[in-house]
Amino acid sequence: MVTAADPEKTRTSVWLTARPAAPARRRSEAPSGLDRERITAATVRLLDAEGLGRFSIRRLAAELGVTAMSLYWYVDTKHDLLELALDRALGELALPAAPDPRPEALPEAPSEAPSEAGSEAGPGTGPAAWPGRLRVLACGYRKLLVAHPWVAPLTAAYPNIGPHARAFDAALQRLLDATGLAEARRTGAHLAVSYFLHGCGGAARRLPERDFRLALDVLIAGIGGVAAKTV
């Protein structure tokens, strides 16, 4: 299983490595019907079915009906495959549209019985306002972690800088821009939300939905409370 302390001492993220084009003769020798997209999709399916601990290049090759060596035409290491799969999974997350850049109404205090994501009503708490949008984004991320349990450990092990990861981070930043927080406090709020979401990763299957939503409400109320002091 890959961890942050993986024995491979020095490696570069697949997103920072440009693979040189193979000569025309060598390209003709590559196995037909394979490409990075198909290999990445198969990696996600295999991780979902068998888990991170059992994943290997040989198991993936068997799933695709090719030799293990044929996969190295498209990736350099197993780590590359895991990074690609991680970002592909994050691409399943529906990101909220950019909110109105003007500071929005502050959230109301958390209700005793948190409602479903996106069902909030009232000024400043609907999905169009930043609290509602943040709830939708956070609950969507939790569902992603439940559907793909291997995403949480890979997020901790790799830099997570693929295009879908960056899009998620940008969406979160846009939501926090709408809070009215000063720039330094927006940075703190960004860290708080990120740590909250990633911290729930390992417990996504065990933490009751009600408890998760209550914790999320408390987090949003805290961000709103800090924002109120800057108005």
PDB file of N, CA, C and O in Angstrom, residues 138-203:
ATOM      1  N   ALA A 138     -18.959  20.114  -0.017  1.00  0.00           N
ATOM      2  CA  ALA A 138     -18.417  19.235   1.025  1.00  0.00           C
ATOM      3  C   ALA A 138     -19.132  17.892   1.050  1.00  0.00           C
ATOM      4  O   ALA A 138     -18.494  16.838   1.172  1.00  0.00           O
ATOM      5  N   CYS A 139     -20.453  17.906   0.927  1.00  0.00           N
ATOM      6  CA  CYS A 139     -21.193  16.638   0.942  1.00  0.00           C
ATOM      7  C   CYS A 139     -20.889  15.815  -0.306  1.00  0.00           C
ATOM      8  O   CYS A 139     -20.836  14.582  -0.251  1.00  0.00           O
ATOM      9  N   GLY A 140     -20.679  16.492  -1.434  1.00  0.00           N
ATOM     10  CA  GLY A 140     -20.292  15.781  -2.646  1.00  0.00           C
ATOM     11  C   GLY A 140     -18.927  15.123  -2.489  1.00  0.00           C
ATOM     12  O   GLY A 140     -18.710  13.995  -2.946  1.00  0.00           O
ATOM     13  N   TYR A 141     -18.012  15.812  -1.818  1.00  0.00           N
ATOM     14  CA  TYR A 141     -16.673  15.253  -1.592  1.00  0.00           C
ATOM     15  C   TYR A 141     -16.757  14.039  -0.674  1.00  0.00           C
ATOM     16  O   TYR A 141     -16.085  13.033  -0.897  1.00  0.00           O
ATOM     17  N   ARG A 142     -17.589  14.133   0.337  1.00  0.00           N
ATOM     18  CA  ARG A 142     -17.761  12.985   1.248  1.00  0.00           C
ATOM     19  C   ARG A 142     -18.300  11.774   0.483  1.00  0.00           C
ATOM     20  O   ARG A 142     -17.821  10.645   0.672  1.00  0.00           O
ATOM     21  N   LYS A 143     -19.282  11.982  -0.379  1.00  0.00           N
ATOM     22  CA  LYS A 143     -19.833  10.870  -1.158  1.00  0.00           C
ATOM     23  C   LYS A 143     -18.769  10.259  -2.065  1.00  0.00           C
ATOM     24  O   LYS A 143     -18.737   9.034  -2.273  1.00  0.00           O
ATOM     25  N   LEU A 144     -17.896  11.109  -2.592  1.00  0.00           N
ATOM     26  CA  LEU A 144     -16.806  10.616  -3.436  1.00  0.00           C
ATOM     27  C   LEU A 144     -15.876   9.701  -2.640  1.00  0.00           C
ATOM     28  O   LEU A 144     -15.456   8.640  -3.117  1.00  0.00           O
ATOM     29  N   LEU A 145     -15.561  10.101  -1.402  1.00  0.00           N
ATOM     30  CA  LEU A 145     -14.679   9.294  -0.556  1.00  0.00           C
ATOM     31  C   LEU A 145     -15.322   7.957  -0.182  1.00  0.00           C
ATOM     32  O   LEU A 145     -14.630   6.943  -0.050  1.00  0.00           O
ATOM     33  N   VAL A 146     -16.631   7.964  -0.002  1.00  0.00           N
ATOM     34  CA  VAL A 146     -17.328   6.715   0.312  1.00  0.00           C
ATOM     35  C   VAL A 146     -17.327   5.795  -0.908  1.00  0.00           C
ATOM     36  O   VAL A 146     -17.118   4.582  -0.794  1.00  0.00           O
ATOM     37  N   ALA A 147     -17.533   6.373  -2.098  1.00  0.00           N
ATOM     38  CA  ALA A 147     -17.572   5.573  -3.321  1.00  0.00           C
ATOM     39  C   ALA A 147     -16.195   5.035  -3.695  1.00  0.00           C
ATOM     40  O   ALA A 147     -16.078   3.949  -4.258  1.00  0.00           O
ATOM     41  N   HIS A 148     -15.148   5.796  -3.377  1.00  0.00           N
ATOM     42  CA  HIS A 148     -13.773   5.407  -3.716  1.00  0.00           C
ATOM     43  C   HIS A 148     -12.912   5.500  -2.450  1.00  0.00           C
ATOM     44  O   HIS A 148     -12.209   6.494  -2.244  1.00  0.00           O
ATOM     45  N   PRO A 149     -12.917   4.500  -1.591  1.00  0.00           N
ATOM     46  CA  PRO A 149     -12.183   4.584  -0.318  1.00  0.00           C
ATOM     47  C   PRO A 149     -10.687   4.800  -0.481  1.00  0.00           C
ATOM     48  O   PRO A 149     -10.032   5.268   0.456  1.00  0.00           O
ATOM     49  N   TRP A 150     -10.132   4.471  -1.614  1.00  0.00           N
ATOM     50  CA  TRP A 150      -8.694   4.619  -1.857  1.00  0.00           C
ATOM     51  C   TRP A 150      -8.292   6.064  -2.142  1.00  0.00           C
ATOM     52  O   TRP A 150      -7.099   6.385  -2.134  1.00  0.00           O
ATOM     53  N   VAL A 151      -9.264   6.942  -2.390  1.00  0.00           N
ATOM     54  CA  VAL A 151      -8.939   8.340  -2.698  1.00  0.00           C
ATOM     55  C   VAL A 151      -8.293   9.027  -1.500  1.00  0.00           C
ATOM     56  O   VAL A 151      -7.315   9.773  -1.650  1.00  0.00           O
ATOM     57  N   ALA A 152      -8.819   8.802  -0.295  1.00  0.00           N
ATOM     58  CA  ALA A 152      -8.290   9.489   0.892  1.00  0.00           C
ATOM     59  C   ALA A 152      -6.816   9.184   1.124  1.00  0.00           C
ATOM     60  O   ALA A 152      -6.012  10.115   1.279  1.00  0.00           O
ATOM     61  N   PRO A 153      -6.376   7.916   1.159  1.00  0.00           N
ATOM     62  CA  PRO A 153      -4.943   7.670   1.369  1.00  0.00           C
ATOM     63  C   PRO A 153      -4.070   8.182   0.229  1.00  0.00           C
ATOM     64  O   PRO A 153      -2.939   8.622   0.477  1.00  0.00           O
ATOM     65  N   LEU A 154      -4.567   8.157  -0.994  1.00  0.00           N
ATOM     66  CA  LEU A 154      -3.755   8.666  -2.099  1.00  0.00           C
ATOM     67  C   LEU A 154      -3.631  10.190  -2.027  1.00  0.00           C
ATOM     68  O   LEU A 154      -2.598  10.754  -2.387  1.00  0.00           O
ATOM     69  N   THR A 155      -4.672  10.854  -1.545  1.00  0.00           N
ATOM     70  CA  THR A 155      -4.607  12.310  -1.391  1.00  0.00           C
ATOM     71  C   THR A 155      -3.520  12.687  -0.387  1.00  0.00           C
ATOM     72  O   THR A 155      -2.845  13.709  -0.534  1.00  0.00           O
ATOM     73  N   ALA A 156      -3.343  11.836   0.627  1.00  0.00           N
ATOM     74  CA  ALA A 156      -2.307  12.096   1.625  1.00  0.00           C
ATOM     75  C   ALA A 156      -0.918  11.730   1.115  1.00  0.00           C
ATOM     76  O   ALA A 156       0.082  12.281   1.581  1.00  0.00           O
ATOM     77  N   ALA A 157      -0.844  10.815   0.155  1.00  0.00           N
ATOM     78  CA  ALA A 157       0.449  10.305  -0.294  1.00  0.00           C
ATOM     79  C   ALA A 157       1.044  11.076  -1.460  1.00  0.00           C
ATOM     80  O   ALA A 157       2.264  11.079  -1.639  1.00  0.00           O
ATOM     81  N   TYR A 158       0.199  11.727  -2.257  1.00  0.00           N
ATOM     82  CA  TYR A 158       0.669  12.387  -3.471  1.00  0.00           C
ATOM     83  C   TYR A 158       0.363  13.880  -3.438  1.00  0.00           C
ATOM     84  O   TYR A 158      -0.509  14.332  -2.699  1.00  0.00           O
ATOM     85  N   PRO A 159       1.064  14.666  -4.289  1.00  0.00           N
ATOM     86  CA  PRO A 159       0.855  16.120  -4.272  1.00  0.00           C
ATOM     87  C   PRO A 159      -0.549  16.540  -4.693  1.00  0.00           C
ATOM     88  O   PRO A 159      -0.998  17.625  -4.358  1.00  0.00           O
ATOM     89  N   ASN A 160      -1.260  15.678  -5.449  1.00  0.00           N
ATOM     90  CA  ASN A 160      -2.653  15.973  -5.822  1.00  0.00           C
ATOM     91  C   ASN A 160      -2.773  17.303  -6.550  1.00  0.00           C
ATOM     92  O   ASN A 160      -3.478  18.221  -6.121  1.00  0.00           O
ATOM     93  N   ILE A 161      -2.071  17.394  -7.685  1.00  0.00           N
ATOM     94  CA  ILE A 161      -2.041  18.644  -8.451  1.00  0.00           C
ATOM     95  C   ILE A 161      -2.537  18.442  -9.876  1.00  0.00           C
ATOM     96  O   ILE A 161      -2.223  19.231 -10.770  1.00  0.00           O
ATOM     97  N   GLY A 162      -3.321  17.405 -10.093  1.00  0.00           N
ATOM     98  CA  GLY A 162      -3.892  17.187 -11.415  1.00  0.00           C
ATOM     99  C   GLY A 162      -4.947  18.223 -11.749  1.00  0.00           C
ATOM    100  O   GLY A 162      -5.358  19.015 -10.891  1.00  0.00           O
ATOM    101  N   PRO A 163      -5.439  18.246 -12.984  1.00  0.00           N
ATOM    102  CA  PRO A 163      -6.401  19.281 -13.404  1.00  0.00           C
ATOM    103  C   PRO A 163      -7.697  19.282 -12.610  1.00  0.00           C
ATOM    104  O   PRO A 163      -8.231  20.353 -12.293  1.00  0.00           O
ATOM    105  N   HIS A 164      -8.219  18.117 -12.263  1.00  0.00           N
ATOM    106  CA  HIS A 164      -9.465  18.088 -11.498  1.00  0.00           C
ATOM    107  C   HIS A 164      -9.241  18.506 -10.052  1.00  0.00           C
ATOM    108  O   HIS A 164     -10.112  19.145  -9.449  1.00  0.00           O
ATOM    109  N   ALA A 165      -8.094  18.155  -9.491  1.00  0.00           N
ATOM    110  CA  ALA A 165      -7.772  18.601  -8.131  1.00  0.00           C
ATOM    111  C   ALA A 165      -7.645  20.121  -8.089  1.00  0.00           C
ATOM    112  O   ALA A 165      -8.125  20.771  -7.148  1.00  0.00           O
ATOM    113  N   ARG A 166      -7.005  20.688  -9.096  1.00  0.00           N
ATOM    114  CA  ARG A 166      -6.859  22.159  -9.143  1.00  0.00           C
ATOM    115  C   ARG A 166      -8.212  22.829  -9.343  1.00  0.00           C
ATOM    116  O   ARG A 166      -8.478  23.901  -8.784  1.00  0.00           O
ATOM    117  N   ALA A 167      -9.097  22.208 -10.135  1.00  0.00           N
ATOM    118  CA  ALA A 167     -10.433  22.774 -10.339  1.00  0.00           C
ATOM    119  C   ALA A 167     -11.228  22.763  -9.039  1.00  0.00           C
ATOM    120  O   ALA A 167     -11.954  23.718  -8.725  1.00  0.00           O
ATOM    121  N   PHE A 168     -11.087  21.689  -8.259  1.00  0.00           N
ATOM    122  CA  PHE A 168     -11.760  21.614  -6.952  1.00  0.00           C
ATOM    123  C   PHE A 168     -11.245  22.717  -6.040  1.00  0.00           C
ATOM    124  O   PHE A 168     -12.025  23.409  -5.371  1.00  0.00           O
ATOM    125  N   ASP A 169      -9.942  22.883  -5.990  1.00  0.00           N
ATOM    126  CA  ASP A 169      -9.339  23.899  -5.131  1.00  0.00           C
ATOM    127  C   ASP A 169      -9.787  25.297  -5.554  1.00  0.00           C
ATOM    128  O   ASP A 169     -10.082  26.147  -4.713  1.00  0.00           O
ATOM    129  N   ALA A 170      -9.865  25.531  -6.866  1.00  0.00           N
ATOM    130  CA  ALA A 170     -10.301  26.840  -7.365  1.00  0.00           C
ATOM    131  C   ALA A 170     -11.764  27.095  -7.024  1.00  0.00           C
ATOM    132  O   ALA A 170     -12.155  28.221  -6.689  1.00  0.00           O
ATOM    133  N   ALA A 171     -12.596  26.047  -7.098  1.00  0.00           N
ATOM    134  CA  ALA A 171     -14.013  26.203  -6.753  1.00  0.00           C
ATOM    135  C   ALA A 171     -14.166  26.561  -5.282  1.00  0.00           C
ATOM    136  O   ALA A 171     -14.978  27.430  -4.911  1.00  0.00           O
ATOM    137  N   LEU A 172     -13.394  25.906  -4.432  1.00  0.00           N
ATOM    138  CA  LEU A 172     -13.431  26.224  -3.006  1.00  0.00           C
ATOM    139  C   LEU A 172     -12.970  27.656  -2.766  1.00  0.00           C
ATOM    140  O   LEU A 172     -13.574  28.387  -1.965  1.00  0.00           O
ATOM    141  N   GLN A 173     -11.934  28.071  -3.469  1.00  0.00           N
ATOM    142  CA  GLN A 173     -11.443  29.435  -3.296  1.00  0.00           C
ATOM    143  C   GLN A 173     -12.492  30.465  -3.712  1.00  0.00           C
ATOM    144  O   GLN A 173     -12.673  31.488  -3.052  1.00  0.00           O
ATOM    145  N   ARG A 174     -13.214  30.192  -4.799  1.00  0.00           N
ATOM    146  CA  ARG A 174     -14.268  31.117  -5.244  1.00  0.00           C
ATOM    147  C   ARG A 174     -15.364  31.238  -4.191  1.00  0.00           C
ATOM    148  O   ARG A 174     -15.896  32.331  -3.954  1.00  0.00           O
ATOM    149  N   LEU A 175     -15.725  30.110  -3.576  1.00  0.00           N
ATOM    150  CA  LEU A 175     -16.740  30.152  -2.524  1.00  0.00           C
ATOM    151  C   LEU A 175     -16.290  31.023  -1.362  1.00  0.00           C
ATOM    152  O   LEU A 175     -17.062  31.827  -0.828  1.00  0.00           O
ATOM    153  N   LEU A 176     -15.039  30.871  -0.979  1.00  0.00           N
ATOM    154  CA  LEU A 176     -14.536  31.640   0.160  1.00  0.00           C
ATOM    155  C   LEU A 176     -14.340  33.109  -0.194  1.00  0.00           C
ATOM    156  O   LEU A 176     -14.434  33.979   0.674  1.00  0.00           O
ATOM    157  N   ASP A 177     -14.091  33.404  -1.467  1.00  0.00           N
ATOM    158  CA  ASP A 177     -13.993  34.799  -1.897  1.00  0.00           C
ATOM    159  C   ASP A 177     -15.313  35.523  -1.672  1.00  0.00           C
ATOM    160  O   ASP A 177     -15.338  36.745  -1.469  1.00  0.00           O
ATOM    161  N   ALA A 178     -16.428  34.776  -1.720  1.00  0.00           N
ATOM    162  CA  ALA A 178     -17.754  35.384  -1.569  1.00  0.00           C
ATOM    163  C   ALA A 178     -18.139  35.615  -0.115  1.00  0.00           C
ATOM    164  O   ALA A 178     -19.198  36.172   0.161  1.00  0.00           O
ATOM    165  N   THR A 179     -17.303  35.185   0.827  1.00  0.00           N
ATOM    166  CA  THR A 179     -17.648  35.339   2.242  1.00  0.00           C
ATOM    167  C   THR A 179     -17.423  36.749   2.760  1.00  0.00           C
ATOM    168  O   THR A 179     -17.962  37.116   3.800  1.00  0.00           O
ATOM    169  N   GLY A 180     -16.598  37.520   2.051  1.00  0.00           N
ATOM    170  CA  GLY A 180     -16.254  38.846   2.540  1.00  0.00           C
ATOM    171  C   GLY A 180     -15.068  38.850   3.481  1.00  0.00           C
ATOM    172  O   GLY A 180     -14.702  39.898   4.025  1.00  0.00           O
ATOM    173  N   LEU A 181     -14.454  37.691   3.696  1.00  0.00           N
ATOM    174  CA  LEU A 181     -13.272  37.631   4.559  1.00  0.00           C
ATOM    175  C   LEU A 181     -12.094  38.367   3.919  1.00  0.00           C
ATOM    176  O   LEU A 181     -11.947  38.383   2.690  1.00  0.00           O
ATOM    177  N   ALA A 182     -11.269  38.973   4.773  1.00  0.00           N
ATOM    178  CA  ALA A 182     -10.030  39.559   4.279  1.00  0.00           C
ATOM    179  C   ALA A 182      -9.139  38.446   3.742  1.00  0.00           C
ATOM    180  O   ALA A 182      -9.288  37.276   4.098  1.00  0.00           O
ATOM    181  N   GLU A 183      -8.183  38.808   2.880  1.00  0.00           N
ATOM    182  CA  GLU A 183      -7.379  37.798   2.187  1.00  0.00           C
ATOM    183  C   GLU A 183      -6.686  36.839   3.153  1.00  0.00           C
ATOM    184  O   GLU A 183      -6.714  35.619   2.962  1.00  0.00           O
ATOM    185  N   ALA A 184      -6.075  37.371   4.207  1.00  0.00           N
ATOM    186  CA  ALA A 184      -5.364  36.508   5.155  1.00  0.00           C
ATOM    187  C   ALA A 184      -6.325  35.541   5.829  1.00  0.00           C
ATOM    188  O   ALA A 184      -5.989  34.368   6.065  1.00  0.00           O
ATOM    189  N   ARG A 185      -7.521  35.994   6.135  1.00  0.00           N
ATOM    190  CA  ARG A 185      -8.489  35.119   6.798  1.00  0.00           C
ATOM    191  C   ARG A 185      -9.091  34.120   5.815  1.00  0.00           C
ATOM    192  O   ARG A 185      -9.484  33.020   6.216  1.00  0.00           O
ATOM    193  N   ARG A 186      -9.189  34.504   4.545  1.00  0.00           N
ATOM    194  CA  ARG A 186      -9.643  33.536   3.540  1.00  0.00           C
ATOM    195  C   ARG A 186      -8.664  32.371   3.446  1.00  0.00           C
ATOM    196  O   ARG A 186      -9.064  31.224   3.257  1.00  0.00           O
ATOM    197  N   THR A 187      -7.370  32.680   3.563  1.00  0.00           N
ATOM    198  CA  THR A 187      -6.365  31.615   3.535  1.00  0.00           C
ATOM    199  C   THR A 187      -6.572  30.655   4.695  1.00  0.00           C
ATOM    200  O   THR A 187      -6.510  29.434   4.534  1.00  0.00           O
ATOM    201  N   GLY A 188      -6.841  31.208   5.871  1.00  0.00           N
ATOM    202  CA  GLY A 188      -7.092  30.365   7.026  1.00  0.00           C
ATOM    203  C   GLY A 188      -8.352  29.537   6.865  1.00  0.00           C
ATOM    204  O   GLY A 188      -8.390  28.356   7.234  1.00  0.00           O
ATOM    205  N   ALA A 189      -9.399  30.155   6.303  1.00  0.00           N
ATOM    206  CA  ALA A 189     -10.651  29.432   6.083  1.00  0.00           C
ATOM    207  C   ALA A 189     -10.454  28.308   5.064  1.00  0.00           C
ATOM    208  O   ALA A 189     -11.009  27.208   5.211  1.00  0.00           O
ATOM    209  N   HIS A 190      -9.649  28.585   4.043  1.00  0.00           N
ATOM    210  CA  HIS A 190      -9.357  27.571   3.027  1.00  0.00           C
ATOM    211  C   HIS A 190      -8.675  26.365   3.670  1.00  0.00           C
ATOM    212  O   HIS A 190      -9.030  25.205   3.401  1.00  0.00           O
ATOM    213  N   LEU A 191      -7.704  26.636   4.522  1.00  0.00           N
ATOM    214  CA  LEU A 191      -7.014  25.550   5.220  1.00  0.00           C
ATOM    215  C   LEU A 191      -7.969  24.770   6.120  1.00  0.00           C
ATOM    216  O   LEU A 191      -7.921  23.540   6.174  1.00  0.00           O
ATOM    217  N   ALA A 192      -8.839  25.502   6.820  1.00  0.00           N
ATOM    218  CA  ALA A 192      -9.775  24.843   7.737  1.00  0.00           C
ATOM    219  C   ALA A 192     -10.706  23.895   6.986  1.00  0.00           C
ATOM    220  O   ALA A 192     -10.926  22.752   7.407  1.00  0.00           O
ATOM    221  N   VAL A 193     -11.240  24.352   5.869  1.00  0.00           N
ATOM    222  CA  VAL A 193     -12.150  23.510   5.086  1.00  0.00           C
ATOM    223  C   VAL A 193     -11.397  22.318   4.497  1.00  0.00           C
ATOM    224  O   VAL A 193     -11.881  21.178   4.524  1.00  0.00           O
ATOM    225  N   SER A 194     -10.211  22.559   3.968  1.00  0.00           N
ATOM    226  CA  SER A 194      -9.424  21.481   3.366  1.00  0.00           C
ATOM    227  C   SER A 194      -9.087  20.406   4.394  1.00  0.00           C
ATOM    228  O   SER A 194      -9.241  19.204   4.143  1.00  0.00           O
ATOM    229  N   TYR A 195      -8.630  20.837   5.572  1.00  0.00           N
ATOM    230  CA  TYR A 195      -8.296  19.867   6.618  1.00  0.00           C
ATOM    231  C   TYR A 195      -9.537  19.129   7.097  1.00  0.00           C
ATOM    232  O   TYR A 195      -9.479  17.932   7.420  1.00  0.00           O
ATOM    233  N   PHE A 196     -10.656  19.822   7.155  1.00  0.00           N
ATOM    234  CA  PHE A 196     -11.898  19.175   7.560  1.00  0.00           C
ATOM    235  C   PHE A 196     -12.274  18.068   6.575  1.00  0.00           C
ATOM    236  O   PHE A 196     -12.561  16.933   6.967  1.00  0.00           O
ATOM    237  N   LEU A 197     -12.250  18.383   5.295  1.00  0.00           N
ATOM    238  CA  LEU A 197     -12.646  17.409   4.276  1.00  0.00           C
ATOM    239  C   LEU A 197     -11.677  16.230   4.221  1.00  0.00           C
ATOM    240  O   LEU A 197     -12.086  15.072   4.164  1.00  0.00           O
ATOM    241  N   HIS A 198     -10.386  16.530   4.236  1.00  0.00           N
ATOM    242  CA  HIS A 198      -9.408  15.457   4.164  1.00  0.00           C
ATOM    243  C   HIS A 198      -9.369  14.652   5.462  1.00  0.00           C
ATOM    244  O   HIS A 198      -9.159  13.442   5.449  1.00  0.00           O
ATOM    245  N   GLY A 199      -9.599  15.343   6.580  1.00  0.00           N
ATOM    246  CA  GLY A 199      -9.609  14.646   7.860  1.00  0.00           C
ATOM    247  C   GLY A 199     -10.767  13.682   7.986  1.00  0.00           C
ATOM    248  O   GLY A 199     -10.670  12.661   8.669  1.00  0.00           O
ATOM    249  N   CYS A 200     -11.867  13.989   7.315  1.00  0.00           N
ATOM    250  CA  CYS A 200     -13.023  13.088   7.335  1.00  0.00           C
ATOM    251  C   CYS A 200     -12.831  11.913   6.384  1.00  0.00           C
ATOM    252  O   CYS A 200     -13.639  10.975   6.381  1.00  0.00           O
ATOM    253  N   GLY A 201     -11.774  11.974   5.570  1.00  0.00           N
ATOM    254  CA  GLY A 201     -11.583  10.950   4.551  1.00  0.00           C
ATOM    255  C   GLY A 201     -11.488   9.550   5.104  1.00  0.00           C
ATOM    256  O   GLY A 201     -12.189   8.635   4.653  1.00  0.00           O
ATOM    257  N   GLY A 202     -10.623   9.353   6.104  1.00  0.00           N
ATOM    258  CA  GLY A 202     -10.440   8.022   6.652  1.00  0.00           C
ATOM    259  C   GLY A 202     -11.656   7.507   7.387  1.00  0.00           C
ATOM    260  O   GLY A 202     -11.825   6.297   7.546  1.00  0.00           O
ATOM    261  N   ALA A 203     -12.531   8.417   7.839  1.00  0.00           N
ATOM    262  CA  ALA A 203     -13.709   8.004   8.608  1.00  0.00           C
ATOM    263  C   ALA A 203     -14.997   8.134   7.806  1.00  0.00           C
ATOM    264  O   ALA A 203     -16.085   8.042   8.364  1.00  0.00           O
TER     265      ALA A 203
END
